Structures are given as C-alpha cells and as structure tokens.
C-alpha cells in the first residue's frame, strides 16, 4: 500500500537561508512515525513545509495520492491534515470551549468529536469555561492537541508534545496519542527519545536539514551509535 504521506527530497528556504537540503520521508497509514533530530535539525521546518507554511522550493509532497506542494496552506489542511505546533499554541485569552469551537473546519465538527476529545482529555471537560491563561502547561498542551482533533483529520502533525511537561502528564499525553493514532496517522516530532521509542513504530532522522536514516523503531532502539551520533542521547 502506498504511504499516506510522502515527502520527496524537499528543499526549503527561509529568507536567504537554505534550511531543508533534501528531506525525504514516508508515513504509512495507521501508524505513528517519529521525526527525530537534534535542536535546529529542521524538524519543525519539515512539518511547516508539508503544510505549505514554509513552502518547499523544490521536491514533492504527496498526501493520500495527491501532490500537495505548491497549494495554499488552508487547502492543504482541508484535505485532512491537523497540526499541533510546538510550544502549546492555543489562544490563551480565549476559553477552552472557544479554543475548541474556532478549531472547527465545518459547522458541527465539535459536536461530533466532543465525546472522543473529552474521553481522551477528561480535564478539558472540567475546565471548559476557563481561559487558556488559567490552565497548567500540561492542560494547555492537551488543549493544543484537542484542537487538532476537532475536524476530521487523516493525518496529525504533532510537534514536541512532551516538551516541558511533568512525567505524569507525559504519560497521559502518550496514552492519548496512542489512542488517537489507532484511528488516524501521526507524524510526531519528539526530542524525548524514550517517549518517541515507546510510541512510534517507524522513525526518520534528519540532521542539518536532510534525512540521514529511516526505518523500524525496534531497530533504532538497538543502535546506540546512531542514537548517540544524531540524537545526542545515550
Ligand atoms: N524564521 C527563521 N529565520 C531564520 N532561520 C530559521 C528560522 N526558523 C528556523 N530557522 C533555522 O532553521 C533551522 C531549523 O529550524 P527548525 O525550527 O526547523 O529546527 P528543529 O529541528 O525544529 O529544532 P528544535 O528542536 O529546536 O525545535 C535552525 O538552524 C533554525 O535556526
Ligand atoms: Mg522545532
């Protein structure tokens, strides 16, 4: 079966800087793929390039059998790609309910998905009328993920969901991601290698803006040299 997402040798510039210099990856349907690499490797830029927020200058991006690079971000997202940006991107001056409502792509999305979202993140139901500023870091991150679940998405791009969270909250977040991956497909940027290795079946490593290695997570876990060389972890 062809992959749900395929990125072929993309090159992306930000201003005059050549940030991505040949990123390729493929994400099979119904799985979690971890996008790994040290700080500044180009992980976030890869997600933004897929979405057309930083459009690649060359190379191709294919999603669900269609070539999507060159289209507008809104049109790309409308094909069914949800994005959870890094640093808990929510509207902090809006309530939990408002944050969820404005994430609708079509009227009625939230009503359809509410039960599933509150099942994954019961805290959000309890906090529904609070403003974003009143939430803890973990609750803000849950809301950021929940917003991407409001519309029907075939693919979720999630950037560093565990960043800065306490271990017990990371556990909750991992359980939620595992459950939502059972009905969607996830490309997960994750600096915490323990988290990534426990969630993902496949991995892609990028370094200095290009793909260096990809394969089964079970193999990477055994490969201490690669982990050390590209991820700086033991
Ligand atoms: N707006 C920008 N202007 C100039 N350079 C940028 C810009 N955004 C990113 N970069 C550079 O592009 C490179 C890749 O950045 P990117 O944010 O994609 O890395 P990352 O792998 O997500 O890193 P991190 O782990 O720190 O989130 C870095 O060297 C960064 O400094
Ligand atoms: Mg990043």
Short mmCIF file of C-alpha atoms and ligand atoms in Angstrom, two decimals:
data_model
loop_
_atom_site.label_atom_id
_atom_site.label_comp_id
_atom_site.label_asym_id
_atom_site.label_seq_id
_atom_site.Cartn_x
_atom_site.Cartn_y
_atom_site.Cartn_z
CA UNK A 1 0.00 0.00 0.00
CA UNK A 2 1.34 3.45 -0.81
CA UNK A 3 2.11 5.66 2.20
CA UNK A 4 -0.42 8.24 3.41
CA UNK A 5 2.26 10.94 3.30
CA UNK A 6 5.36 11.02 1.18
CA UNK A 7 7.95 13.79 1.18
CA UNK A 8 10.45 13.56 -1.67
CA UNK A 9 13.70 15.45 -1.45
CA UNK A 10 12.33 18.82 -0.38
CA UNK A 11 14.44 21.95 -0.18
CA UNK A 12 13.06 24.84 1.85
CA UNK A 13 14.45 28.34 2.25
CA UNK A 14 13.60 30.82 4.99
CA UNK A 15 14.67 34.21 3.70
CA UNK A 16 18.07 33.56 2.13
CA UNK A 17 18.78 30.59 4.41
CA UNK A 18 18.70 27.13 2.89
CA UNK A 19 17.12 25.31 5.83
CA UNK A 20 15.99 21.98 4.36
CA UNK A 21 18.52 20.47 1.98
CA UNK A 22 16.93 17.21 0.95
CA UNK A 23 14.35 15.89 3.39
CA UNK A 24 12.58 12.70 2.33
CA UNK A 25 10.25 10.63 4.45
CA UNK A 26 7.19 8.47 4.20
CA UNK A 27 4.46 7.87 6.72
CA UNK A 28 2.44 4.68 6.38
CA UNK A 29 -1.26 4.83 7.12
CA UNK A 30 -2.44 3.93 10.62
CA UNK A 31 0.86 4.26 12.43
CA UNK A 32 2.98 6.66 14.43
CA UNK A 33 6.18 7.77 12.73
CA UNK A 34 8.69 9.72 14.81
CA UNK A 35 10.62 12.56 13.18
CA UNK A 36 13.86 12.80 15.15
CA UNK A 37 16.94 15.00 15.13
CA UNK A 38 18.82 17.37 17.36
CA UNK A 39 17.94 21.03 18.04
CA UNK A 40 17.87 23.03 14.84
CA UNK A 41 17.97 19.93 12.59
CA UNK A 42 14.90 21.11 10.69
CA UNK A 43 12.06 19.09 12.25
CA UNK A 44 9.63 21.99 12.68
CA UNK A 45 10.51 23.35 9.25
CA UNK A 46 9.71 19.92 7.79
CA UNK A 47 6.22 19.96 9.33
CA UNK A 48 5.68 23.55 8.12
CA UNK A 49 6.90 22.61 4.65
CA UNK A 50 4.39 19.74 4.45
CA UNK A 51 1.64 22.22 5.34
CA UNK A 52 2.89 24.90 2.96
CA UNK A 53 3.58 27.36 5.78
CA UNK A 54 7.19 27.44 4.60
CA UNK A 55 6.65 26.13 1.05
CA UNK A 56 9.45 23.96 -0.32
CA UNK A 57 11.27 25.49 -3.29
CA UNK A 58 11.86 22.08 -4.84
CA UNK A 59 10.91 18.46 -4.22
CA UNK A 60 7.44 17.00 -3.83
CA UNK A 61 4.93 16.31 -1.08
CA UNK A 62 2.25 13.69 -1.68
CA UNK A 63 -0.73 13.13 0.61
CA UNK A 64 -3.41 10.48 0.12
CA UNK A 65 -2.43 10.06 -3.51
CA UNK A 66 -2.37 13.77 -4.39
CA UNK A 67 0.56 16.05 -4.92
CA UNK A 68 0.05 18.89 -2.41
CA UNK A 69 3.18 21.05 -2.55
CA UNK A 70 2.52 24.42 -4.13
CA UNK A 71 -1.04 24.62 -2.78
CA UNK A 72 -2.13 27.12 -0.15
CA UNK A 73 -1.83 26.03 3.49
CA UNK A 74 -5.55 26.29 4.06
CA UNK A 75 -6.24 23.99 1.12
CA UNK A 76 -3.60 21.51 2.29
CA UNK A 77 -5.05 21.37 5.81
CA UNK A 78 -8.55 20.97 4.38
CA UNK A 79 -7.51 17.68 2.80
CA UNK A 80 -7.38 16.34 6.36
CA UNK A 81 -4.10 17.31 7.96
CA UNK A 82 -4.12 18.57 11.54
CA UNK A 83 -1.19 20.46 13.04
CA UNK A 84 -0.23 20.79 16.69
CA UNK A 85 2.55 23.42 16.69
CA UNK A 86 5.35 23.44 19.26
CA UNK A 87 5.12 25.48 22.49
CA UNK A 88 1.44 24.78 23.27
CA UNK A 89 -0.06 27.03 20.67
CA UNK A 90 -3.51 27.88 21.96
CA UNK A 91 -5.36 31.18 22.20
CA UNK A 92 -4.62 31.96 25.83
CA UNK A 93 -7.16 34.77 26.13
CA UNK A 94 -9.98 32.51 24.92
CA UNK A 95 -11.74 29.84 26.98
CA UNK A 96 -11.26 26.11 26.45
CA UNK A 97 -14.69 25.97 24.79
CA UNK A 98 -13.84 28.87 22.45
CA UNK A 99 -10.47 27.36 21.56
CA UNK A 100 -12.24 24.16 20.55
CA UNK A 101 -15.05 25.90 18.68
CA UNK A 102 -12.79 28.01 16.48
CA UNK A 103 -10.88 24.86 15.53
CA UNK A 104 -13.93 23.68 13.57
CA UNK A 105 -13.35 23.33 9.85
CA UNK A 106 -17.04 22.74 9.21
CA UNK A 107 -20.02 23.58 11.37
CA UNK A 108 -20.88 20.62 13.58
CA UNK A 109 -17.32 19.24 13.78
CA UNK A 110 -17.08 19.91 17.51
CA UNK A 111 -20.45 18.39 18.36
CA UNK A 112 -19.39 15.21 16.56
CA UNK A 113 -15.95 14.96 18.13
CA UNK A 114 -16.62 16.30 21.65
CA UNK A 115 -17.22 12.95 23.26
CA UNK A 116 -13.98 11.47 21.91
CA UNK A 117 -11.98 14.57 22.89
CA UNK A 118 -13.31 14.56 26.45
CA UNK A 119 -12.72 10.82 26.65
CA UNK A 120 -9.04 11.40 25.76
CA UNK A 121 -8.66 14.51 27.92
CA UNK A 122 -11.24 14.46 30.75
CA UNK A 123 -9.58 17.54 32.34
CA UNK A 124 -10.72 19.68 29.42
CA UNK A 125 -14.38 18.95 30.14
CA UNK A 126 -13.93 20.08 33.74
CA UNK A 127 -12.09 23.23 32.63
CA UNK A 128 -14.33 24.04 29.67
CA UNK A 129 -15.18 27.60 30.75
CA UNK A 130 -11.74 28.62 31.98
CA UNK A 131 -9.50 30.83 29.90
CA UNK A 132 -6.24 29.49 28.47
CA UNK A 133 -4.23 31.57 30.94
CA UNK A 134 -5.77 29.64 33.84
CA UNK A 135 -4.56 26.27 32.52
CA UNK A 136 -1.38 24.50 33.58
CA UNK A 137 1.26 23.77 30.94
CA UNK A 138 0.02 20.20 30.63
CA UNK A 139 -3.58 21.29 30.25
CA UNK A 140 -2.58 23.82 27.58
CA UNK A 141 -0.79 21.07 25.67
CA UNK A 142 -3.85 18.81 25.94
CA UNK A 143 -5.97 21.64 24.55
CA UNK A 144 -3.48 22.19 21.72
CA UNK A 145 -3.77 18.51 20.74
CA UNK A 146 -7.55 18.53 21.22
CA UNK A 147 -7.89 21.44 18.77
CA UNK A 148 -6.34 19.32 16.03
CA UNK A 149 -8.90 16.59 16.74
CA UNK A 150 -11.96 18.79 16.20
CA UNK A 151 -12.03 18.48 12.39
CA UNK A 152 -11.79 15.05 10.79
CA UNK A 153 -8.12 14.62 10.00
CA UNK A 154 -6.46 11.69 8.31
CA UNK A 155 -3.02 12.79 9.45
CA UNK A 156 -1.83 14.66 12.52
CA UNK A 157 1.49 16.50 12.63
CA UNK A 158 2.42 16.92 16.29
CA UNK A 159 5.46 18.99 17.25
CA UNK A 160 7.10 18.19 20.61
CA UNK A 161 4.02 17.33 22.67
CA UNK A 162 6.01 16.32 25.77
CA UNK A 163 8.21 19.44 25.90
CA UNK A 164 8.41 20.89 29.40
CA UNK A 165 5.76 18.59 30.88
CA UNK A 166 5.94 16.67 34.17
CA UNK A 167 6.40 12.88 33.84
CA UNK A 168 2.86 12.08 34.96
CA UNK A 169 1.41 14.45 32.35
CA UNK A 170 3.72 12.98 29.68
CA UNK A 171 2.21 9.57 30.49
CA UNK A 172 -1.30 10.95 29.94
CA UNK A 173 -0.26 12.61 26.70
CA UNK A 174 1.33 9.38 25.46
CA UNK A 175 -1.81 7.39 26.24
CA UNK A 176 -3.89 9.95 24.33
CA UNK A 177 -1.58 9.95 21.29
CA UNK A 178 -1.54 6.17 21.22
CA UNK A 179 -5.32 6.08 21.28
CA UNK A 180 -5.82 8.71 18.60
CA UNK A 181 -3.25 7.02 16.37
CA UNK A 182 -5.48 3.95 16.42
CA UNK A 183 -7.94 5.86 14.24
CA UNK A 184 -5.65 8.31 12.49
CA UNK A 185 -2.00 8.50 11.44
CA UNK A 186 0.59 10.54 13.28
CA UNK A 187 3.89 12.16 12.34
CA UNK A 188 5.39 13.01 15.69
CA UNK A 189 8.35 15.30 16.38
CA UNK A 190 9.71 14.26 19.74
CA UNK A 191 13.00 15.16 21.42
CA UNK A 192 12.42 12.79 24.32
CA UNK A 193 13.75 9.56 22.83
CA UNK A 194 12.11 7.38 25.47
CA UNK A 195 8.73 8.86 24.59
CA UNK A 196 9.36 8.56 20.85
CA UNK A 197 10.58 4.98 21.07
CA UNK A 198 7.59 3.89 23.12
CA UNK A 199 5.06 5.49 20.79
CA UNK A 200 6.38 5.12 17.26
CA UNK A 201 6.72 2.07 15.04
CA UNK A 202 8.81 3.89 12.44
CA UNK A 203 11.37 6.67 12.65
CA UNK A 204 13.07 9.19 10.40
CA UNK A 205 16.20 11.05 11.50
CA UNK A 206 17.10 14.39 9.99
CA UNK A 207 20.36 16.19 10.61
CA UNK A 208 21.45 19.59 9.32
CA UNK A 209 18.40 19.82 7.10
CA UNK A 210 18.48 16.45 5.40
CA UNK A 211 17.29 12.91 6.01
CA UNK A 212 20.07 10.65 7.20
CA UNK A 213 18.29 7.46 8.20
CA UNK A 214 14.84 5.87 8.49
CA UNK A 215 13.44 2.51 9.46
CA UNK A 216 11.74 0.47 12.17
CA UNK A 217 11.92 1.92 15.69
CA UNK A 218 12.67 -1.55 17.07
CA UNK A 219 15.96 -1.50 15.12
CA UNK A 220 16.90 2.05 16.13
CA UNK A 221 16.45 1.27 19.81
CA UNK A 222 19.26 -1.31 19.48
CA UNK A 223 21.53 1.05 17.56
CA UNK A 224 23.23 3.04 20.31
CA UNK A 225 25.79 4.52 17.94
CA UNK A 226 23.16 6.15 15.70
CA UNK A 227 21.21 7.38 18.70
CA UNK A 228 24.35 8.93 20.12
CA UNK A 229 25.52 10.42 16.83
CA UNK A 230 22.30 12.07 15.71
CA UNK A 231 20.19 12.46 18.82
CA UNK A 232 22.83 13.11 21.42
CA UNK A 233 21.09 10.68 23.76
CA UNK A 234 22.79 7.73 25.45
N1 LIG B 1 12.47 32.20 10.78
C1 LIG B 1 13.72 31.73 10.68
N2 LIG B 1 14.73 32.51 10.22
C2 LIG B 1 15.99 32.03 10.12
N3 LIG B 1 16.35 30.78 10.44
C3 LIG B 1 15.40 29.96 10.91
C4 LIG B 1 14.03 30.37 11.04
N4 LIG B 1 13.31 29.34 11.52
C5 LIG B 1 14.19 28.33 11.68
N5 LIG B 1 15.43 28.70 11.31
C6 LIG B 1 16.64 27.87 11.34
O1 LIG B 1 16.37 26.68 10.64
C7 LIG B 1 16.98 25.58 11.26
C8 LIG B 1 15.93 24.52 11.51
O2 LIG B 1 14.98 25.03 12.46
P1 LIG B 1 13.77 24.14 12.96
O3 LIG B 1 12.97 25.03 13.86
O4 LIG B 1 13.11 23.51 11.82
O5 LIG B 1 14.55 23.04 13.80
P2 LIG B 1 14.01 21.95 14.81
O6 LIG B 1 14.64 20.66 14.41
O7 LIG B 1 12.53 22.02 14.90
O8 LIG B 1 14.68 22.43 16.16
P3 LIG B 1 14.14 22.39 17.69
O9 LIG B 1 14.45 21.02 18.18
O10 LIG B 1 14.97 23.42 18.37
O11 LIG B 1 12.68 22.69 17.69
C9 LIG B 1 17.65 26.11 12.51
O12 LIG B 1 19.01 26.29 12.24
C10 LIG B 1 16.98 27.43 12.75
O13 LIG B 1 17.86 28.33 13.37
MG1 LIG B 2 11.21 22.51 16.42
#
